[in-house]
Coordinates of C-alpha atoms in Angstrom, one line a residue:
X396 CA 0.0 0.1 -0.1
X397 CA 1.3 3.6 -0.8
X398 CA 2.8 5.3 2.2
X399 CA 0.4 8.4 3.7
X400 CA 1.6 11.6 5.2
X401 CA 2.0 11.5 9.0
X402 CA 0.7 15.0 9.0
X403 CA -3.3 15.5 9.2
X404 CA -4.9 16.7 6.0
X405 CA -5.0 20.4 5.3
X406 CA -8.1 21.9 3.4
X407 CA -7.3 23.3 0.0
X408 CA -9.5 26.1 -1.3
X409 CA -10.2 25.7 -5.2
X410 CA -9.3 29.7 -5.5
X411 CA -6.9 31.9 -7.5
X412 CA -3.7 32.6 -5.8
X413 CA -4.3 36.4 -6.0
X414 CA -7.6 35.8 -4.0
X415 CA -5.7 33.5 -1.7
X416 CA -3.2 35.6 -0.5
X417 CA -5.1 39.1 -0.5
X418 CA -8.9 38.4 -0.2
X419 CA -8.6 36.1 2.8
X420 CA -10.8 37.2 5.7
X421 CA -9.3 37.4 9.1
X422 CA -5.8 37.7 7.3
X423 CA -3.0 37.3 9.9
X424 CA -0.9 40.0 8.1
X425 CA -1.3 43.5 9.1
X426 CA -1.7 45.9 6.2
X427 CA 1.2 48.1 7.0
X428 CA 3.2 45.0 7.8
X429 CA 6.6 45.2 5.7
X430 CA 6.9 41.8 3.6
X431 CA 9.7 42.4 0.9
X432 CA 12.8 44.6 1.4
X433 CA 15.6 45.2 -0.9
X434 CA 18.6 44.3 0.9
X435 CA 20.9 46.8 -0.9
X436 CA 18.8 49.9 -1.0
X437 CA 16.2 49.2 1.7
X438 CA 13.5 49.9 -0.3
X439 CA 10.3 48.0 0.7
X440 CA 6.5 46.9 0.2
X441 CA 4.0 46.6 3.0
X442 CA 1.4 44.1 2.6
X443 CA -1.1 46.6 1.4
X444 CA 1.2 48.1 -0.8
X445 CA 2.0 44.9 -2.5
X446 CA -1.8 44.2 -3.1
X447 CA -2.3 47.7 -4.5
X448 CA 0.6 47.5 -6.9
X449 CA -0.6 44.4 -8.1
X450 CA -3.8 45.3 -8.7
X451 CA -2.9 48.4 -10.5
X452 CA -0.5 46.5 -12.7
X453 CA -3.1 44.1 -13.5
X454 CA -5.5 46.6 -14.5
X455 CA -2.6 48.4 -16.6
X456 CA -2.1 45.0 -18.3
X457 CA -5.8 44.8 -19.5
X458 CA -5.8 48.3 -20.4
X459 CA -2.5 49.0 -22.4
X460 CA -2.0 45.2 -23.7
X461 CA -5.8 44.1 -24.1
X462 CA -4.6 41.2 -21.6
X463 CA -7.0 38.2 -21.7
X464 CA -7.4 35.4 -19.4
X465 CA -4.7 32.8 -20.1
X466 CA -2.2 35.3 -21.8
X467 CA 1.4 34.5 -20.6
X468 CA 3.9 37.0 -19.4
X469 CA 7.4 36.2 -19.4
X470 CA 9.8 37.4 -16.6
X471 CA 13.5 37.4 -17.5
X472 CA 15.1 39.2 -14.4
X473 CA 17.4 39.0 -11.5
X474 CA 15.7 39.2 -8.0
X475 CA 14.0 42.2 -7.3
X476 CA 11.3 43.3 -4.7
X477 CA 9.3 44.3 -7.7
X478 CA 9.0 40.8 -9.0
X479 CA 6.2 39.6 -6.6
X480 CA 3.8 42.5 -7.6
X481 CA 4.2 41.6 -11.0
X482 CA 3.5 38.1 -10.5
X483 CA 0.4 38.7 -8.7
X484 CA -0.8 41.5 -10.9
X485 CA -0.6 39.3 -13.9
X486 CA -2.4 36.6 -12.0
X487 CA -5.1 39.6 -11.0
X488 CA -5.7 40.0 -15.0
X489 CA -5.9 36.2 -15.2
X490 CA -2.7 35.4 -16.9
X491 CA 0.1 33.2 -16.6
X492 CA 3.7 33.8 -15.5
X493 CA 6.7 32.3 -17.2
X494 CA 9.7 33.0 -15.3
X495 CA 13.1 32.5 -17.2
X496 CA 16.7 32.3 -15.9
X497 CA 18.2 35.6 -16.3
X498 CA 21.7 33.9 -17.2
X499 CA 20.0 32.3 -20.3
X500 CA 21.7 33.1 -23.8
X501 CA 19.4 34.8 -26.5
X502 CA 18.6 31.2 -28.0
X503 CA 17.6 29.8 -24.6
X504 CA 15.3 32.4 -24.0
X505 CA 13.8 32.3 -27.3
X506 CA 12.9 28.8 -26.9
X507 CA 10.9 29.5 -23.4
X508 CA 9.3 32.7 -24.9
X509 CA 8.3 30.8 -28.1
X510 CA 7.2 27.5 -26.3
X511 CA 5.3 29.3 -23.7
X512 CA 3.6 31.6 -26.3
X513 CA 4.6 34.6 -24.1
X514 CA 2.8 38.0 -25.2
X515 CA 5.0 40.3 -23.4
X516 CA 8.3 40.4 -21.4
X517 CA 9.4 42.1 -18.1
X518 CA 13.0 42.3 -17.5
X519 CA 15.9 44.5 -16.0
X520 CA 18.0 46.9 -17.6
X521 CA 21.0 44.9 -16.7
X522 CA 19.8 42.0 -19.1
X523 CA 17.7 44.1 -21.6
X524 CA 20.0 43.5 -24.6
X525 CA 19.5 39.7 -24.3
X526 CA 15.6 40.3 -23.8
X527 CA 15.7 42.4 -26.7
X528 CA 17.4 40.1 -29.2
X529 CA 15.3 37.0 -27.8
X530 CA 11.9 39.0 -28.0
X531 CA 12.5 39.9 -31.8
X532 CA 13.2 36.4 -32.3
X533 CA 10.3 35.1 -30.6
X534 CA 7.9 37.4 -32.5
X535 CA 7.0 39.7 -29.4
X536 CA 7.0 43.6 -30.2
X537 CA 9.3 46.1 -28.6
X538 CA 6.4 47.8 -26.9
X539 CA 5.7 44.8 -25.0
X540 CA 8.9 44.8 -23.3
X541 CA 9.0 46.9 -19.9
X542 CA 11.4 47.3 -17.1
X543 CA 11.4 46.3 -13.4
X544 CA 13.8 47.4 -10.7
X545 CA 15.5 50.7 -9.8
X546 CA 17.2 51.7 -13.2
X547 CA 15.2 53.1 -16.1
X548 CA 15.9 53.1 -19.6
X549 CA 18.2 56.2 -20.4
X550 CA 17.1 56.2 -23.9
X551 CA 13.2 56.2 -22.9
X552 CA 12.6 53.4 -25.3
X553 CA 11.3 50.9 -22.8
X554 CA 8.9 51.8 -20.3
X555 CA 8.8 50.8 -16.6
X556 CA 6.5 48.7 -15.3
X557 CA 5.2 51.5 -13.0
X558 CA 4.2 53.2 -16.3
X559 CA 1.9 50.1 -16.9
X560 CA 0.8 50.2 -13.4
X561 CA -0.3 53.9 -13.6
X562 CA -2.1 53.3 -17.2
X563 CA -5.5 53.1 -15.4
X564 CA -7.4 53.4 -18.3
X565 CA -11.3 53.5 -17.4
X566 CA -11.9 50.3 -19.3
X567 CA -9.5 48.5 -17.6
X568 CA -10.5 49.5 -13.9
X569 CA -12.0 46.5 -11.9
X570 CA -12.2 45.9 -8.3
X571 CA -12.1 42.4 -8.7
X572 CA -9.6 40.0 -10.1
X573 CA -10.4 37.6 -12.8
X574 CA -12.5 34.8 -11.7
X575 CA -10.0 31.7 -11.5
X576 CA -10.9 28.1 -11.4
X577 CA -8.0 27.0 -9.3
X578 CA -7.9 23.4 -10.0
X579 CA -7.7 23.8 -13.9
X580 CA -6.5 27.4 -14.6
X581 CA -2.7 27.5 -15.1
X582 CA -0.7 30.1 -12.7
X583 CA 2.8 29.2 -13.9
X584 CA 4.7 27.7 -16.8
X585 CA 8.1 26.9 -15.1
X586 CA 10.9 25.5 -17.2
X587 CA 12.5 22.1 -16.3
X588 CA 15.0 20.2 -18.4
X589 CA 14.6 17.0 -19.6
X590 CA 17.1 14.2 -20.7
X591 CA 16.2 14.6 -24.2
X592 CA 17.8 18.5 -24.4
X593 CA 15.2 21.4 -24.6
X594 CA 13.5 22.3 -21.3
X595 CA 9.9 21.3 -20.8
X596 CA 7.2 23.6 -19.9
X597 CA 5.8 22.4 -16.5
X598 CA 2.1 23.7 -16.0
X599 CA 1.3 24.4 -12.4
X600 CA -2.2 25.7 -11.8
X601 CA -3.4 28.2 -8.9
X602 CA -4.4 25.1 -6.7
X603 CA -1.0 23.4 -7.0
X604 CA 0.8 26.4 -5.8
X605 CA -2.1 27.2 -3.1
X606 CA -1.6 23.4 -1.8
X607 CA 2.1 23.8 -1.5
X608 CA 2.0 26.8 0.5
X609 CA -0.5 25.4 3.0
X610 CA 1.5 21.9 3.0
X611 CA 4.9 23.9 3.8
X612 CA 2.9 25.8 6.5
X613 CA 1.8 22.5 8.1
X614 CA 5.6 21.0 7.7
X615 CA 7.1 24.0 9.5
X616 CA 4.9 25.3 12.2
X617 CA 7.8 26.7 14.1
X618 CA 8.0 29.7 11.4
X619 CA 6.0 32.5 12.7
X620 CA 5.1 36.0 11.5
X621 CA 7.8 37.3 13.6
X622 CA 10.5 35.9 11.6
X623 CA 12.7 37.5 9.1
X624 CA 13.9 35.5 6.3
X625 CA 16.9 35.9 4.0
X626 CA 16.1 35.5 0.0
X627 CA 18.8 34.9 -2.2
X628 CA 17.6 31.9 -4.0
X629 CA 16.2 33.0 -7.3
X630 CA 12.7 33.8 -8.0
X631 CA 12.4 32.2 -11.3
X632 CA 13.3 28.8 -9.6
X633 CA 10.2 26.9 -8.2
X634 CA 12.3 26.5 -4.7
X635 CA 12.3 30.4 -4.2
X636 CA 9.0 30.9 -6.1
X637 CA 6.7 29.0 -3.8
X638 CA 8.8 28.7 -0.5
X639 CA 9.9 32.4 -0.4
X640 CA 7.8 34.6 -2.3
X641 CA 4.3 33.1 -1.8
X642 CA 4.9 31.7 1.7
X643 CA 6.2 35.0 2.8
X644 CA 3.1 36.9 2.1
X645 CA 0.9 33.8 3.2
X646 CA 2.4 33.9 6.7
X647 CA 3.7 37.4 7.0
X648 CA 7.5 37.1 7.2
X649 CA 9.5 40.1 6.7
X650 CA 11.8 39.1 3.6
X651 CA 15.1 40.5 3.0
X652 CA 15.8 40.2 -0.8
X653 CA 19.4 40.0 -2.3
X654 CA 19.5 40.2 -6.0
X655 CA 22.7 38.5 -6.3
X656 CA 24.5 36.0 -4.0
X657 CA 28.0 36.5 -2.2
X658 CA 28.9 34.7 1.2
X659 CA 30.2 38.0 2.5
X660 CA 26.9 39.8 1.7
X661 CA 24.9 37.1 3.0
X662 CA 26.5 37.0 6.4
X663 CA 26.2 40.9 6.6
X664 CA 22.7 40.9 6.0
X665 CA 22.0 38.0 8.6
X666 CA 23.9 40.1 11.0
X667 CA 22.4 43.6 10.1
X668 CA 18.6 42.5 9.8
X669 CA 18.8 39.7 12.4
X670 CA 17.9 37.2 10.1
X671 CA 16.1 34.3 11.9
X672 CA 15.5 31.7 8.9
X673 CA 16.9 31.3 5.6
X674 CA 16.2 28.8 2.7
X675 CA 19.8 27.6 1.4
X676 CA 21.1 25.1 -1.1
X677 CA 24.2 22.9 -0.1
X678 CA 27.0 24.9 -1.8
X679 CA 26.0 27.9 0.5
X680 CA 26.0 25.1 3.6
X681 CA 29.5 24.3 2.4
X682 CA 30.7 27.9 2.2
X683 CA 29.5 28.6 5.7
X684 CA 31.3 25.7 7.0
X685 CA 34.9 26.9 5.3
X686 CA 35.2 30.3 4.2
X687 CA 37.1 32.6 6.5
X688 CA 34.6 35.5 6.2
X689 CA 31.9 33.8 8.2
X690 CA 34.0 34.3 11.5
X691 CA 33.7 37.9 11.1
X692 CA 30.2 38.1 11.5
X693 CA 27.5 37.7 14.3
X694 CA 24.9 34.9 12.8
X695 CA 23.6 33.9 16.3
X696 CA 20.2 35.3 15.0
X697 CA 19.4 32.2 12.8
X698 CA 17.3 29.7 14.5
X699 CA 17.4 27.3 11.8
X700 CA 18.1 27.0 7.8
X701 CA 16.5 24.5 5.2
X702 CA 18.5 23.1 2.4
X703 CA 16.9 21.9 -0.8
X704 CA 17.6 21.7 -4.6
X705 CA 20.1 19.1 -4.3
X706 CA 21.2 16.5 -1.6
X707 CA 22.9 17.6 1.8
X708 CA 25.8 15.4 3.1
X709 CA 26.3 14.5 6.7
X710 CA 29.7 15.7 6.6
X711 CA 28.6 19.3 5.7
X712 CA 25.7 19.4 8.3
X713 CA 28.4 18.2 11.0
X714 CA 31.2 20.8 9.6
X715 CA 28.7 23.4 9.8
X716 CA 27.5 23.0 13.3
X717 CA 31.0 22.4 14.7
X718 CA 32.1 25.6 13.2
X719 CA 29.2 27.9 13.9
X720 CA 26.7 26.3 16.0
X721 CA 24.3 26.8 12.8
X722 CA 21.5 24.0 12.3
X723 CA 20.4 22.9 8.9
X724 CA 17.7 20.8 8.0
X725 CA 16.7 19.1 4.5
X726 CA 13.8 19.2 2.3
X727 CA 13.0 17.7 -1.1
X728 CA 10.8 18.5 -4.1
X729 CA 10.7 19.2 -7.9
X730 CA 9.3 21.6 -10.3
X731 CA 6.7 19.3 -11.2
X732 CA 5.6 19.2 -7.4
X733 CA 5.4 23.1 -6.8
X734 CA 7.9 22.0 -5.2
X735 CA 8.1 20.8 -1.9
X736 CA 7.1 16.8 -1.1
X737 CA 9.1 16.3 1.7
X738 CA 10.8 17.9 4.5
X739 CA 12.8 17.3 7.8
X740 CA 11.1 18.4 11.0
X741 CA 13.0 21.0 13.1
X742 CA 13.5 18.5 15.9
X743 CA 15.0 16.0 13.5
X744 CA 18.1 17.9 12.0
X745 CA 20.6 16.3 13.8
X746 CA 19.2 12.9 14.5
X747 CA 18.1 12.1 10.8
X748 CA 21.0 13.5 8.9
X749 CA 20.8 12.3 5.2
X750 CA 16.8 11.8 5.4
X751 CA 14.6 14.4 3.4
X752 CA 12.4 14.1 6.0
X753 CA 8.5 13.3 6.2
X754 CA 6.2 13.6 3.5
X755 CA 3.6 16.8 3.1
X756 CA 0.3 16.6 4.1
X757 CA -2.7 15.3 1.4
X758 CA 0.0 13.3 -0.1
X759 CA 0.7 9.5 -0.8
X760 CA 3.8 7.7 -2.1
X761 CA 5.5 4.6 -3.1
X762 CA 8.7 3.1 -4.3
X763 CA 8.6 1.2 -7.5
X764 CA 10.8 -1.5 -9.0
X765 CA 12.3 -1.4 -12.5
X766 CA 9.3 -3.8 -13.1
X767 CA 6.9 -1.0 -11.8
X768 CA 5.9 -3.1 -8.8
X769 CA 5.7 -1.5 -5.5
X770 CA 8.3 -2.2 -3.0
X771 CA 7.9 -2.6 1.0
X772 CA 9.3 -0.3 3.4
X773 CA 13.0 -0.2 3.4
X774 CA 13.7 -1.2 0.1
X775 CA 15.1 1.1 -2.7
X776 CA 13.2 1.9 -5.9
X777 CA 12.0 4.8 -7.7
X778 CA 10.0 7.4 -6.0
X779 CA 6.3 8.0 -7.1
X780 CA 4.2 10.6 -5.6
X781 CA 0.6 11.8 -5.8
X782 CA -1.1 14.8 -4.0
X783 CA -2.8 18.1 -5.2
X784 CA 0.6 20.1 -5.8
X785 CA 1.5 17.6 -8.5
X786 CA 1.8 19.5 -11.8
X787 CA -0.9 19.3 -14.6
X788 CA 1.5 18.0 -17.5
X789 CA 4.2 19.4 -19.9
X790 CA 3.3 21.8 -22.3
X791 CA 3.1 20.8 -25.7
X792 CA 4.4 17.6 -24.8
X793 CA 1.7 14.9 -24.5
X794 CA 4.4 12.2 -24.7
X795 CA 6.2 13.6 -22.0
X796 CA 3.3 13.8 -20.0
X797 CA 2.1 10.5 -20.5
X798 CA 5.6 9.2 -19.5
X799 CA 5.5 11.1 -16.3
X800 CA 2.0 10.8 -14.9
X801 CA 0.0 7.6 -14.2
X802 CA -3.4 7.3 -15.3
X803 CA -4.4 7.1 -11.5
X804 CA -2.5 10.4 -10.6
X805 CA 1.1 9.3 -9.7
X806 CA 4.1 11.4 -10.7
X807 CA 7.1 9.3 -11.4
X808 CA 10.0 11.4 -9.9
X809 CA 12.9 9.7 -11.6
X810 CA 14.5 9.8 -8.1
X811 CA 15.6 6.5 -6.2
X812 CA 15.2 6.0 -2.6
X813 CA 13.7 4.3 0.2
X814 CA 11.4 4.8 3.5
X815 CA 12.3 3.9 6.7
X816 CA 10.1 2.6 9.5
X817 CA 9.8 5.9 11.2
X818 CA 8.3 7.5 7.9
X819 CA 11.4 9.3 7.0
X820 CA 12.2 9.4 3.3
X821 CA 15.9 9.0 1.8
X822 CA 16.7 9.9 -1.7
X823 CA 19.9 8.1 -2.8
X824 CA 20.2 8.2 -6.5
X825 CA 18.5 9.6 -9.8
X826 CA 17.1 7.3 -12.5
X827 CA 17.2 10.2 -14.8
X828 CA 20.3 11.4 -16.3
X829 CA 19.8 15.0 -15.6
X830 CA 23.0 16.7 -14.0
X831 CA 22.0 18.9 -11.2
X832 CA 24.4 21.9 -10.7
X833 CA 23.7 23.9 -7.4
X834 CA 19.9 23.0 -8.0
X835 CA 19.8 23.8 -11.6
X836 CA 19.4 21.1 -14.0
X837 CA 21.5 20.4 -16.9
X838 CA 20.5 18.0 -19.7
X839 CA 23.5 16.1 -21.1
X840 CA 22.0 15.8 -24.5
X841 CA 21.8 19.4 -25.0
X842 CA 25.5 19.9 -24.1
X843 CA 26.3 16.9 -26.3
X844 CA 24.3 18.5 -29.3
X845 CA 26.5 21.7 -29.2
X846 CA 29.7 20.0 -28.5
X847 CA 29.3 17.6 -31.3
X848 CA 29.4 20.7 -33.7
X849 CA 32.9 21.8 -32.6
X850 CA 35.3 21.4 -35.6
X851 CA 37.8 19.4 -33.2
X852 CA 35.3 17.0 -31.7
X853 CA 34.4 13.6 -33.3
X854 CA 32.2 12.1 -30.7
X855 CA 31.3 13.3 -27.2
X856 CA 29.4 12.2 -23.9
X857 CA 28.6 14.5 -21.0
X858 CA 28.0 13.1 -17.5
X859 CA 27.8 14.4 -14.2
X860 CA 30.6 14.4 -11.7
X861 CA 30.7 15.4 -7.9
X862 CA 33.1 18.1 -6.9
X863 CA 33.6 18.4 -3.1
X864 CA 34.9 22.0 -3.2
X865 CA 31.5 22.9 -4.7
X866 CA 29.4 20.5 -2.9
X867 CA 27.8 19.9 -6.5
X868 CA 27.6 17.7 -9.3
X869 CA 29.2 19.5 -12.5
X870 CA 29.0 18.5 -16.1
X871 CA 32.2 16.8 -17.4
X872 CA 32.8 15.5 -21.1
X873 CA 34.3 12.7 -22.6
X874 CA 35.6 13.7 -25.8
X875 CA 36.8 11.9 -29.1
X876 CA 38.8 14.3 -30.8
X877 CA 39.1 14.6 -34.7
X878 CA 42.1 13.4 -36.5
X879 CA 44.8 15.7 -36.3
X880 CA 43.4 17.4 -33.0
X881 CA 46.2 17.1 -30.3
X882 CA 44.3 16.0 -26.7
X883 CA 45.7 17.9 -23.9
X884 CA 45.3 21.0 -21.7
X885 CA 45.1 23.3 -24.5
X886 CA 42.4 21.5 -26.6
X887 CA 40.5 21.1 -23.3
X888 CA 40.9 24.9 -22.6
X889 CA 39.3 25.7 -26.1
X890 CA 36.5 23.4 -25.6
X891 CA 35.5 24.7 -22.1
X892 CA 35.8 28.2 -23.3
X893 CA 34.0 27.6 -26.7
X894 CA 31.0 26.0 -24.7
X895 CA 31.0 28.7 -22.0
X896 CA 30.1 31.2 -24.7
X897 CA 27.1 29.2 -25.8
X898 CA 25.3 28.3 -22.6
X899 CA 24.2 29.6 -19.3
X900 CA 26.7 29.9 -16.5
X901 CA 25.5 26.9 -14.7
X902 CA 25.9 24.6 -17.9
X903 CA 29.6 25.2 -18.1
X904 CA 32.1 22.1 -18.0
X905 CA 33.2 22.5 -14.6
X906 CA 34.1 19.0 -14.4
X907 CA 36.6 19.7 -17.5
X908 CA 37.2 17.3 -20.4
X909 CA 38.6 14.0 -20.8
X910 CA 39.9 12.7 -24.0
X911 CA 39.2 9.2 -25.0
X912 CA 39.3 6.9 -28.3
X913 CA 35.6 5.9 -28.0
X914 CA 32.3 6.6 -26.4
X915 CA 30.9 3.3 -25.3
X916 CA 27.2 3.0 -26.9
X917 CA 24.5 0.1 -26.8
X918 CA 23.5 -1.6 -30.0
X919 CA 20.6 1.1 -30.3
X920 CA 23.3 3.9 -30.2
X921 CA 22.5 4.8 -26.8
X922 CA 25.3 6.2 -24.5
X923 CA 26.3 3.9 -21.7
X924 CA 27.0 6.6 -19.1
X925 CA 27.4 4.0 -16.4
X926 CA 30.6 2.7 -18.1
X927 CA 32.0 6.1 -18.5
X928 CA 31.1 6.8 -14.9
X929 CA 33.1 3.6 -13.9
X930 CA 35.9 4.9 -16.1
X931 CA 36.0 8.4 -14.5
X932 CA 36.0 6.7 -10.8
X933 CA 38.9 4.4 -11.8
X934 CA 40.9 7.4 -13.1
X935 CA 40.0 9.4 -10.1
X936 CA 41.7 6.9 -8.0
X937 CA 45.1 7.5 -10.0
X938 CA 45.3 11.2 -8.7
X939 CA 43.4 14.2 -8.4
X940 CA 42.3 16.5 -11.5
X941 CA 43.1 20.3 -11.3
X942 CA 40.0 22.3 -11.1
X943 CA 38.7 24.5 -13.4

């Protein structure tokens, strides 16, 4: 029988996100309560300012761009406190938000804009050039590109989102948000890479997000509206989008927002703002356990941290606590699950290190064998999960949806693990071939396709290898050089630099290049990565490789 959550069920209303966050009776958040604060400038939004700005932006969308229910707004921007009201203003107008990684190249952004059918694009001045080029290729006119953040276009060609917000045409005025069916209407199209290459549009409904916010609330009852959280996780990523953006408003946290991360800035903000909680990722935990600057700051206000997006090892947890006294627990989730499905309880942070914790309320799960037979407690298999936070499918990809979702509603996560007798889940490996670099998904096939076009590469295979110093998996390429090309450090650097110019930063070959005479393949032509991994492990025993 599938495992049930240890938590009692929570009631999940079938409403839109705007109504859920802002039109609730007996809201626990006070109107003048500060919710989002810019870590650098101190600019902020109170709860009532958020609501009003979102309403005005939604009204402006309908008046300026003839916004219709179901239209898609692309967001291509680093973190900003303007991000939340733009998201919820789009929802007010009945639209769907598709957030994109601001590190994307032009062609990577073009794919998302075209696939999502984005009608307009919001961006920041720092990445405007990429946004302009991508919008042109995707067929989005320049007058549907607008800016957010503190910087304005010096040439006055691109309006600021406040111009849209202030575009209160009489025809656009509406005191109420567009009516939403929470169970069916989409709120977000987030993009998750697949092993076949191009990212897939994950369709998340309003109810998916509402459900996950309530599930997280039940899983972390220790957090209170008096807590101050530090946000450096990108809002375009589902981890930051749900766990920080939506949860902050729902529970009334003060959220200090960093536009970019450095360990020195993170520590300084914890000290200056007396941060009590932070969502983090394993590489940050590693930095806190090793970086010399950490000793220069007072981090004692932190009651707990929660690490997600990638596995966190026992050694790093111990090293952090021994050096600083800080506590960190772990959670688990995916873009397809909105994202959180499991979370360690605060009391278990030290006694169950390695576990991703207990399953969220209103969910069931089972571990399946390769033959898709359910396995008993303690046996390792692929995790399948079911609940109100499971996505609606992949956009324009019925085959991918069919392969991911069963007829009775279970999502095949592609992750391997087991359940212990105490209800703790452990994730030990992945079925999928995706490389996970600091929480970002890197599809090997996409990198292989690019590398194969290099004039000095005959054949190539990309796999993920672990780097202790980064506390993360990184891409490494096995390359068969063309005849006449000389394998060695010079060619390796040429290949690494060449690929770096064509992909987002997180997709770079941080594992480097290894030269080989042949890429092992099956009779059907599939790359046998397990043989390459074994080869890499054997080579690694012979001596360390210089880090890139």
